[in-house]
Amino acid sequence: MRNILLIGAILILYGCGTARTLVLEPVKTSDKYTHIQLIADNPNVEVPDDVIEKIESVIKKGLYEKGPFSEGTDLKIHYTFIAHDKGNQFARWFWGGIGNAGEGSMTVNVKYVNSKGEELAKTQVEGRIGSGFFGGSIDEAITKAGEDIIEFTINNFAP
């Protein structure tokens, strides 16, 4: 019984951020790349600067510092925010994620373009936060979305 309560407490305290990736256009090449450039295109919606900085930080860390890539222009990753709603942190805390109350979300379109300007793949990544300690932070959704972008990039373009 104590273990169940402990697990429940951990789940409540931990932010319940998730992400999912939809492949809009499958990868059109088997080429592998070592040099990648991350490009933030103008968002379609209003997005706070700290959100853009956070996702860039997560992606760059995962691709350059911990990942197999270095900065360069062999492969360009263009990303654009097409939706952003930080949700209501108080509602997430008060309702504990029941019925998606206060849920925050963001959606990012990602295009992979080679040095010749040819589009190699296109994805859409959605990050969500539904609950967590004091309602959880939208940062968890941003981090999860960034991690999905990293995973797709490494799985499809890393040597």
Short mmCIF file of N, CA and C in Angstrom, two decimals:
data_model
loop_
_atom_site.label_atom_id
_atom_site.label_comp_id
_atom_site.label_asym_id
_atom_site.label_seq_id
_atom_site.Cartn_x
_atom_site.Cartn_y
_atom_site.Cartn_z
N MET A 1 0.83 -1.19 0.00
CA MET A 1 0.00 0.00 0.00
C MET A 1 0.87 1.25 0.00
N ARG A 2 1.95 1.22 0.80
CA ARG A 2 2.84 2.36 0.87
C ARG A 2 3.49 2.65 -0.48
N ASN A 3 3.85 1.59 -1.18
CA ASN A 3 4.47 1.74 -2.51
C ASN A 3 3.52 2.39 -3.49
N ILE A 4 2.27 2.02 -3.43
CA ILE A 4 1.27 2.61 -4.33
C ILE A 4 1.12 4.10 -4.05
N LEU A 5 1.07 4.47 -2.77
CA LEU A 5 0.98 5.89 -2.41
C LEU A 5 2.22 6.64 -2.85
N LEU A 6 3.39 6.04 -2.70
CA LEU A 6 4.64 6.67 -3.11
C LEU A 6 4.65 6.89 -4.62
N ILE A 7 4.26 5.90 -5.38
CA ILE A 7 4.21 6.03 -6.84
C ILE A 7 3.20 7.10 -7.24
N GLY A 8 2.04 7.11 -6.57
CA GLY A 8 1.03 8.14 -6.86
C GLY A 8 1.55 9.54 -6.58
N ALA A 9 2.25 9.71 -5.48
CA ALA A 9 2.81 11.02 -5.12
C ALA A 9 3.85 11.47 -6.15
N ILE A 10 4.68 10.55 -6.59
CA ILE A 10 5.69 10.88 -7.60
C ILE A 10 5.02 11.32 -8.89
N LEU A 11 4.00 10.62 -9.31
CA LEU A 11 3.30 10.98 -10.54
C LEU A 11 2.64 12.34 -10.45
N ILE A 12 2.10 12.67 -9.28
CA ILE A 12 1.46 13.97 -9.09
C ILE A 12 2.50 15.09 -9.10
N LEU A 13 3.64 14.84 -8.48
CA LEU A 13 4.68 15.86 -8.41
C LEU A 13 5.40 16.05 -9.73
N TYR A 14 5.52 15.02 -10.51
CA TYR A 14 6.22 15.08 -11.78
C TYR A 14 5.29 15.66 -12.84
N GLY A 15 5.80 16.56 -13.65
CA GLY A 15 5.00 17.15 -14.72
C GLY A 15 4.62 16.10 -15.75
N CYS A 16 3.38 16.07 -16.11
CA CYS A 16 2.90 15.09 -17.08
C CYS A 16 2.95 15.68 -18.48
N GLY A 17 4.14 15.93 -18.96
CA GLY A 17 4.32 16.44 -20.32
C GLY A 17 4.47 15.28 -21.28
N THR A 18 3.89 15.42 -22.44
CA THR A 18 4.01 14.40 -23.48
C THR A 18 4.24 15.08 -24.82
N ALA A 19 4.67 14.30 -25.77
CA ALA A 19 4.83 14.81 -27.13
C ALA A 19 4.55 13.67 -28.10
N ARG A 20 4.19 14.06 -29.30
CA ARG A 20 4.02 13.06 -30.36
C ARG A 20 4.43 13.70 -31.67
N THR A 21 4.91 12.86 -32.56
CA THR A 21 5.39 13.33 -33.85
C THR A 21 4.55 12.69 -34.95
N LEU A 22 4.04 13.54 -35.82
CA LEU A 22 3.33 13.07 -37.01
C LEU A 22 4.24 13.29 -38.21
N VAL A 23 4.46 12.27 -38.99
CA VAL A 23 5.28 12.41 -40.19
C VAL A 23 4.36 12.83 -41.32
N LEU A 24 4.51 14.08 -41.78
CA LEU A 24 3.67 14.61 -42.84
C LEU A 24 4.18 14.21 -44.22
N GLU A 25 5.51 14.17 -44.37
CA GLU A 25 6.14 13.69 -45.59
C GLU A 25 7.31 12.81 -45.18
N PRO A 26 7.30 11.54 -45.56
CA PRO A 26 8.36 10.63 -45.13
C PRO A 26 9.72 11.03 -45.69
N VAL A 27 10.76 10.54 -45.06
CA VAL A 27 12.13 10.84 -45.47
C VAL A 27 12.36 10.33 -46.89
N LYS A 28 12.87 11.22 -47.75
CA LYS A 28 13.03 10.91 -49.17
C LYS A 28 14.46 10.54 -49.55
N THR A 29 15.31 10.26 -48.58
CA THR A 29 16.69 9.94 -48.86
C THR A 29 17.24 8.99 -47.81
N SER A 30 18.29 8.29 -48.17
CA SER A 30 18.99 7.46 -47.19
C SER A 30 20.34 8.11 -46.83
N ASP A 31 20.57 9.33 -47.34
CA ASP A 31 21.80 10.05 -47.05
C ASP A 31 21.90 10.34 -45.56
N LYS A 32 23.13 10.35 -45.07
CA LYS A 32 23.39 10.66 -43.66
C LYS A 32 24.19 11.96 -43.62
N TYR A 33 24.04 12.70 -42.53
CA TYR A 33 24.65 14.02 -42.42
C TYR A 33 25.38 14.15 -41.08
N THR A 34 26.43 14.96 -41.09
CA THR A 34 27.17 15.22 -39.86
C THR A 34 27.05 16.68 -39.42
N HIS A 35 26.68 17.56 -40.35
CA HIS A 35 26.58 18.99 -40.05
C HIS A 35 25.14 19.46 -40.26
N ILE A 36 24.57 20.04 -39.20
CA ILE A 36 23.17 20.46 -39.23
C ILE A 36 23.06 21.91 -38.78
N GLN A 37 22.13 22.62 -39.41
CA GLN A 37 21.83 24.00 -39.01
C GLN A 37 20.37 24.06 -38.58
N LEU A 38 20.12 24.61 -37.40
CA LEU A 38 18.77 24.77 -36.87
C LEU A 38 18.29 26.18 -37.19
N ILE A 39 17.13 26.30 -37.86
CA ILE A 39 16.62 27.59 -38.30
C ILE A 39 15.19 27.78 -37.78
N ALA A 40 14.98 28.86 -37.02
CA ALA A 40 13.65 29.19 -36.51
C ALA A 40 12.97 30.11 -37.52
N ASP A 41 11.96 29.60 -38.20
CA ASP A 41 11.18 30.43 -39.11
C ASP A 41 10.14 31.21 -38.30
N ASN A 42 9.61 32.26 -38.90
CA ASN A 42 8.61 33.09 -38.21
C ASN A 42 7.41 32.24 -37.82
N PRO A 43 7.01 32.31 -36.54
CA PRO A 43 5.87 31.52 -36.10
C PRO A 43 4.56 32.04 -36.69
N ASN A 44 3.60 31.14 -36.85
CA ASN A 44 2.27 31.51 -37.35
C ASN A 44 1.39 32.10 -36.26
N VAL A 45 1.81 31.93 -35.02
CA VAL A 45 1.07 32.41 -33.85
C VAL A 45 2.04 33.15 -32.93
N GLU A 46 1.48 33.87 -31.98
CA GLU A 46 2.33 34.56 -31.02
C GLU A 46 2.94 33.56 -30.04
N VAL A 47 4.27 33.58 -29.97
CA VAL A 47 5.00 32.67 -29.10
C VAL A 47 5.99 33.48 -28.27
N PRO A 48 5.95 33.36 -26.95
CA PRO A 48 6.90 34.10 -26.12
C PRO A 48 8.35 33.73 -26.46
N ASP A 49 9.24 34.70 -26.34
CA ASP A 49 10.65 34.47 -26.66
C ASP A 49 11.26 33.35 -25.83
N ASP A 50 10.85 33.24 -24.56
CA ASP A 50 11.44 32.20 -23.71
C ASP A 50 11.07 30.79 -24.18
N VAL A 51 9.93 30.64 -24.83
CA VAL A 51 9.53 29.34 -25.37
C VAL A 51 10.44 28.97 -26.55
N ILE A 52 10.68 29.94 -27.42
CA ILE A 52 11.56 29.71 -28.57
C ILE A 52 12.98 29.39 -28.09
N GLU A 53 13.46 30.16 -27.11
CA GLU A 53 14.79 29.93 -26.56
C GLU A 53 14.90 28.54 -25.93
N LYS A 54 13.84 28.12 -25.22
CA LYS A 54 13.85 26.83 -24.54
C LYS A 54 13.92 25.68 -25.53
N ILE A 55 13.09 25.71 -26.58
CA ILE A 55 13.10 24.59 -27.52
C ILE A 55 14.41 24.56 -28.30
N GLU A 56 14.95 25.73 -28.65
CA GLU A 56 16.24 25.77 -29.34
C GLU A 56 17.34 25.20 -28.46
N SER A 57 17.32 25.55 -27.18
CA SER A 57 18.32 25.05 -26.25
C SER A 57 18.26 23.52 -26.14
N VAL A 58 17.05 22.99 -26.02
CA VAL A 58 16.87 21.54 -25.91
C VAL A 58 17.37 20.85 -27.17
N ILE A 59 16.98 21.35 -28.34
CA ILE A 59 17.36 20.72 -29.61
C ILE A 59 18.87 20.80 -29.82
N LYS A 60 19.45 21.98 -29.62
CA LYS A 60 20.89 22.14 -29.83
C LYS A 60 21.69 21.24 -28.89
N LYS A 61 21.26 21.16 -27.65
CA LYS A 61 21.95 20.30 -26.69
C LYS A 61 21.89 18.84 -27.14
N GLY A 62 20.71 18.40 -27.60
CA GLY A 62 20.53 17.02 -28.01
C GLY A 62 21.22 16.66 -29.32
N LEU A 63 21.33 17.63 -30.22
CA LEU A 63 21.96 17.36 -31.51
C LEU A 63 23.47 17.58 -31.50
N TYR A 64 23.92 18.67 -30.86
CA TYR A 64 25.32 19.05 -30.92
C TYR A 64 26.13 18.57 -29.72
N GLU A 65 25.64 18.82 -28.50
CA GLU A 65 26.43 18.48 -27.32
C GLU A 65 26.39 16.99 -27.00
N LYS A 66 25.20 16.41 -27.01
CA LYS A 66 25.06 15.00 -26.68
C LYS A 66 24.91 14.11 -27.92
N GLY A 67 24.58 14.71 -29.04
CA GLY A 67 24.28 13.95 -30.25
C GLY A 67 25.46 13.86 -31.20
N PRO A 68 25.22 13.26 -32.34
CA PRO A 68 26.29 12.97 -33.30
C PRO A 68 26.59 14.09 -34.31
N PHE A 69 25.95 15.25 -34.16
CA PHE A 69 26.08 16.30 -35.16
C PHE A 69 26.93 17.46 -34.68
N SER A 70 27.42 18.22 -35.66
CA SER A 70 28.06 19.50 -35.36
C SER A 70 27.35 20.55 -36.21
N GLU A 71 27.59 21.82 -35.90
CA GLU A 71 26.92 22.88 -36.63
C GLU A 71 27.49 23.00 -38.04
N GLY A 72 26.61 23.18 -39.00
CA GLY A 72 26.99 23.32 -40.40
C GLY A 72 25.75 23.39 -41.25
N THR A 73 25.92 23.39 -42.55
CA THR A 73 24.78 23.61 -43.45
C THR A 73 24.48 22.43 -44.37
N ASP A 74 24.99 21.25 -44.07
CA ASP A 74 24.68 20.08 -44.92
C ASP A 74 23.20 19.76 -44.88
N LEU A 75 22.61 19.85 -43.70
CA LEU A 75 21.17 19.60 -43.52
C LEU A 75 20.63 20.75 -42.69
N LYS A 76 19.55 21.36 -43.16
CA LYS A 76 18.93 22.46 -42.43
C LYS A 76 17.60 21.99 -41.85
N ILE A 77 17.41 22.29 -40.58
CA ILE A 77 16.16 21.97 -39.91
C ILE A 77 15.41 23.28 -39.70
N HIS A 78 14.34 23.47 -40.47
CA HIS A 78 13.49 24.65 -40.32
C HIS A 78 12.32 24.28 -39.42
N TYR A 79 12.10 25.07 -38.38
CA TYR A 79 10.94 24.79 -37.53
C TYR A 79 10.11 26.05 -37.35
N THR A 80 8.80 25.85 -37.30
CA THR A 80 7.84 26.94 -37.17
C THR A 80 6.76 26.55 -36.17
N PHE A 81 6.51 27.41 -35.20
CA PHE A 81 5.40 27.19 -34.28
C PHE A 81 4.11 27.51 -35.03
N ILE A 82 3.17 26.57 -35.04
CA ILE A 82 1.88 26.82 -35.68
C ILE A 82 0.75 26.89 -34.65
N ALA A 83 1.06 26.53 -33.40
CA ALA A 83 0.08 26.66 -32.32
C ALA A 83 0.84 26.76 -31.00
N HIS A 84 0.31 27.58 -30.10
CA HIS A 84 0.90 27.70 -28.77
C HIS A 84 -0.18 28.17 -27.80
N ASP A 85 -0.39 27.37 -26.75
CA ASP A 85 -1.34 27.72 -25.70
C ASP A 85 -0.74 27.25 -24.39
N LYS A 86 -0.29 28.19 -23.55
CA LYS A 86 0.36 27.79 -22.29
C LYS A 86 -0.63 27.17 -21.32
N GLY A 87 -1.92 27.27 -21.59
CA GLY A 87 -2.93 26.69 -20.71
C GLY A 87 -3.06 27.47 -19.43
N ASN A 88 -3.68 26.85 -18.45
CA ASN A 88 -3.91 27.49 -17.16
C ASN A 88 -3.32 26.61 -16.07
N GLN A 89 -2.18 27.04 -15.54
CA GLN A 89 -1.47 26.25 -14.54
C GLN A 89 -2.31 26.02 -13.29
N PHE A 90 -3.06 27.04 -12.86
CA PHE A 90 -3.91 26.87 -11.68
C PHE A 90 -4.96 25.78 -11.93
N ALA A 91 -5.60 25.79 -13.09
CA ALA A 91 -6.62 24.77 -13.40
C ALA A 91 -5.99 23.38 -13.45
N ARG A 92 -4.78 23.28 -14.00
CA ARG A 92 -4.10 21.97 -14.03
C ARG A 92 -3.85 21.49 -12.60
N TRP A 93 -3.41 22.40 -11.73
CA TRP A 93 -3.15 22.03 -10.34
C TRP A 93 -4.45 21.68 -9.62
N PHE A 94 -5.45 22.55 -9.74
CA PHE A 94 -6.71 22.38 -9.01
C PHE A 94 -7.40 21.08 -9.40
N TRP A 95 -7.48 20.81 -10.68
CA TRP A 95 -8.20 19.62 -11.15
C TRP A 95 -7.29 18.41 -11.33
N GLY A 96 -5.97 18.60 -11.21
CA GLY A 96 -5.05 17.46 -11.29
C GLY A 96 -5.06 16.77 -12.63
N GLY A 97 -5.36 17.48 -13.68
CA GLY A 97 -5.36 16.90 -15.02
C GLY A 97 -6.65 16.18 -15.40
N ILE A 98 -7.65 16.24 -14.54
CA ILE A 98 -8.92 15.58 -14.83
C ILE A 98 -9.63 16.35 -15.94
N GLY A 99 -10.03 15.64 -16.97
CA GLY A 99 -10.78 16.25 -18.06
C GLY A 99 -9.99 17.28 -18.86
N ASN A 100 -8.67 17.18 -18.85
CA ASN A 100 -7.80 18.11 -19.59
C ASN A 100 -7.96 19.56 -19.14
N ALA A 101 -8.40 19.77 -17.92
CA ALA A 101 -8.57 21.14 -17.41
C ALA A 101 -7.24 21.86 -17.39
N GLY A 102 -7.19 23.01 -18.03
CA GLY A 102 -6.01 23.86 -18.03
C GLY A 102 -4.86 23.37 -18.89
N GLU A 103 -5.09 22.35 -19.69
CA GLU A 103 -4.03 21.76 -20.50
C GLU A 103 -3.33 22.81 -21.37
N GLY A 104 -2.02 22.72 -21.44
CA GLY A 104 -1.23 23.58 -22.31
C GLY A 104 -0.68 22.75 -23.46
N SER A 105 -0.52 23.39 -24.61
CA SER A 105 -0.01 22.65 -25.76
C SER A 105 0.72 23.57 -26.73
N MET A 106 1.49 22.95 -27.58
CA MET A 106 2.19 23.67 -28.64
C MET A 106 2.39 22.71 -29.80
N THR A 107 2.39 23.25 -31.01
CA THR A 107 2.60 22.44 -32.20
C THR A 107 3.65 23.12 -33.06
N VAL A 108 4.60 22.32 -33.55
CA VAL A 108 5.71 22.83 -34.33
C VAL A 108 5.81 22.03 -35.63
N ASN A 109 5.84 22.73 -36.76
CA ASN A 109 6.13 22.09 -38.04
C ASN A 109 7.64 22.08 -38.23
N VAL A 110 8.18 20.96 -38.69
CA VAL A 110 9.62 20.82 -38.88
C VAL A 110 9.88 20.31 -40.30
N LYS A 111 10.73 21.04 -41.02
CA LYS A 111 11.13 20.64 -42.38
C LYS A 111 12.63 20.38 -42.38
N TYR A 112 13.02 19.32 -43.08
CA TYR A 112 14.43 18.96 -43.24
C TYR A 112 14.80 19.23 -44.70
N VAL A 113 15.79 20.10 -44.91
CA VAL A 113 16.16 20.53 -46.26
C VAL A 113 17.66 20.33 -46.44
N ASN A 114 18.05 19.73 -47.58
CA ASN A 114 19.48 19.52 -47.83
C ASN A 114 20.13 20.80 -48.38
N SER A 115 21.43 20.75 -48.63
CA SER A 115 22.17 21.94 -49.08
C SER A 115 21.76 22.40 -50.48
N LYS A 116 21.09 21.53 -51.24
CA LYS A 116 20.59 21.90 -52.57
C LYS A 116 19.21 22.56 -52.51
N GLY A 117 18.63 22.64 -51.31
CA GLY A 117 17.31 23.23 -51.14
C GLY A 117 16.17 22.24 -51.32
N GLU A 118 16.48 20.96 -51.42
CA GLU A 118 15.45 19.93 -51.58
C GLU A 118 14.89 19.53 -50.21
N GLU A 119 13.56 19.52 -50.11
CA GLU A 119 12.93 19.10 -48.87
C GLU A 119 13.00 17.59 -48.76
N LEU A 120 13.57 17.10 -47.65
CA LEU A 120 13.79 15.67 -47.48
C LEU A 120 12.74 15.01 -46.59
N ALA A 121 12.13 15.77 -45.71
CA ALA A 121 11.10 15.23 -44.81
C ALA A 121 10.37 16.40 -44.17
N LYS A 122 9.16 16.10 -43.67
CA LYS A 122 8.38 17.12 -42.98
C LYS A 122 7.59 16.43 -41.87
N THR A 123 7.70 16.99 -40.66
CA THR A 123 6.98 16.43 -39.51
C THR A 123 6.22 17.53 -38.79
N GLN A 124 5.34 17.10 -37.93
CA GLN A 124 4.62 18.01 -37.05
C GLN A 124 4.72 17.42 -35.65
N VAL A 125 5.27 18.22 -34.72
CA VAL A 125 5.49 17.75 -33.35
C VAL A 125 4.58 18.53 -32.42
N GLU A 126 3.87 17.79 -31.58
CA GLU A 126 2.96 18.42 -30.63
C GLU A 126 3.40 18.07 -29.21
N GLY A 127 3.56 19.09 -28.37
CA GLY A 127 3.88 18.90 -26.97
C GLY A 127 2.68 19.32 -26.13
N ARG A 128 2.43 18.57 -25.02
CA ARG A 128 1.29 18.87 -24.15
C ARG A 128 1.70 18.73 -22.69
N ILE A 129 1.06 19.55 -21.83
CA ILE A 129 1.20 19.42 -20.39
C ILE A 129 -0.21 19.39 -19.81
N GLY A 130 -0.49 18.37 -18.99
CA GLY A 130 -1.84 18.22 -18.44
C GLY A 130 -1.92 18.36 -16.93
N SER A 131 -0.80 18.13 -16.23
CA SER A 131 -0.80 18.24 -14.78
C SER A 131 0.63 18.23 -14.28
N GLY A 132 0.80 18.22 -12.96
CA GLY A 132 2.12 18.18 -12.37
C GLY A 132 2.14 18.97 -11.08
N PHE A 133 3.31 19.04 -10.46
CA PHE A 133 3.47 19.75 -9.20
C PHE A 133 3.08 21.21 -9.40
N PHE A 134 2.16 21.71 -8.59
CA PHE A 134 1.61 23.06 -8.73
C PHE A 134 1.09 23.31 -10.15
N GLY A 135 0.59 22.27 -10.80
CA GLY A 135 0.00 22.42 -12.13
C GLY A 135 0.95 22.15 -13.27
N GLY A 136 2.20 21.90 -12.97
CA GLY A 136 3.17 21.62 -14.02
C GLY A 136 3.50 22.86 -14.84
N SER A 137 4.59 22.80 -15.53
CA SER A 137 5.05 23.93 -16.33
C SER A 137 5.00 23.58 -17.81
N ILE A 138 4.70 24.56 -18.64
CA ILE A 138 4.69 24.35 -20.09
C ILE A 138 6.08 23.95 -20.57
N ASP A 139 7.11 24.24 -19.76
CA ASP A 139 8.48 23.84 -20.12
C ASP A 139 8.60 22.35 -20.34
N GLU A 140 7.82 21.57 -19.61
CA GLU A 140 7.86 20.11 -19.78
C GLU A 140 7.38 19.72 -21.19
N ALA A 141 6.34 20.37 -21.68
CA ALA A 141 5.84 20.10 -23.04
C ALA A 141 6.88 20.53 -24.08
N ILE A 142 7.53 21.67 -23.84
CA ILE A 142 8.55 22.17 -24.76
C ILE A 142 9.71 21.18 -24.82
N THR A 143 10.14 20.71 -23.66
CA THR A 143 11.25 19.75 -23.60
C THR A 143 10.90 18.46 -24.33
N LYS A 144 9.70 17.95 -24.09
CA LYS A 144 9.28 16.70 -24.75
C LYS A 144 9.22 16.88 -26.27
N ALA A 145 8.71 18.01 -26.74
CA ALA A 145 8.65 18.26 -28.19
C ALA A 145 10.06 18.33 -28.77
N GLY A 146 10.96 19.04 -28.07
CA GLY A 146 12.35 19.11 -28.53
C GLY A 146 12.99 17.74 -28.59
N GLU A 147 12.73 16.91 -27.59
CA GLU A 147 13.28 15.55 -27.58
C GLU A 147 12.75 14.71 -28.74
N ASP A 148 11.49 14.91 -29.12
CA ASP A 148 10.95 14.19 -30.27
C ASP A 148 11.64 14.63 -31.56
N ILE A 149 11.91 15.91 -31.69
CA ILE A 149 12.62 16.42 -32.88
C ILE A 149 14.02 15.81 -32.94
N ILE A 150 14.70 15.78 -31.81
CA ILE A 150 16.04 15.18 -31.73
C ILE A 150 15.99 13.72 -32.14
N GLU A 151 15.06 12.98 -31.57
CA GLU A 151 14.96 11.54 -31.87
C GLU A 151 14.71 11.29 -33.35
N PHE A 152 13.77 12.02 -33.95
CA PHE A 152 13.49 11.84 -35.38
C PHE A 152 14.72 12.16 -36.21
N THR A 153 15.42 13.23 -35.87
CA THR A 153 16.60 13.65 -36.63
C THR A 153 17.70 12.60 -36.55
N ILE A 154 17.99 12.13 -35.35
CA ILE A 154 19.04 11.12 -35.18
C ILE A 154 18.66 9.83 -35.87
N ASN A 155 17.43 9.38 -35.70
CA ASN A 155 17.00 8.10 -36.30
C ASN A 155 17.03 8.12 -37.82
N ASN A 156 16.84 9.29 -38.42
CA ASN A 156 16.73 9.33 -39.88
C ASN A 156 17.91 9.97 -40.62
N PHE A 157 18.74 10.74 -39.92
CA PHE A 157 19.80 11.46 -40.63
C PHE A 157 21.20 11.29 -40.05
N ALA A 158 21.35 10.66 -38.91
CA ALA A 158 22.68 10.48 -38.29
C ALA A 158 23.46 9.39 -39.01
N PRO A 159 24.78 9.58 -39.10
CA PRO A 159 25.62 8.54 -39.73
C PRO A 159 25.71 7.28 -38.88
#
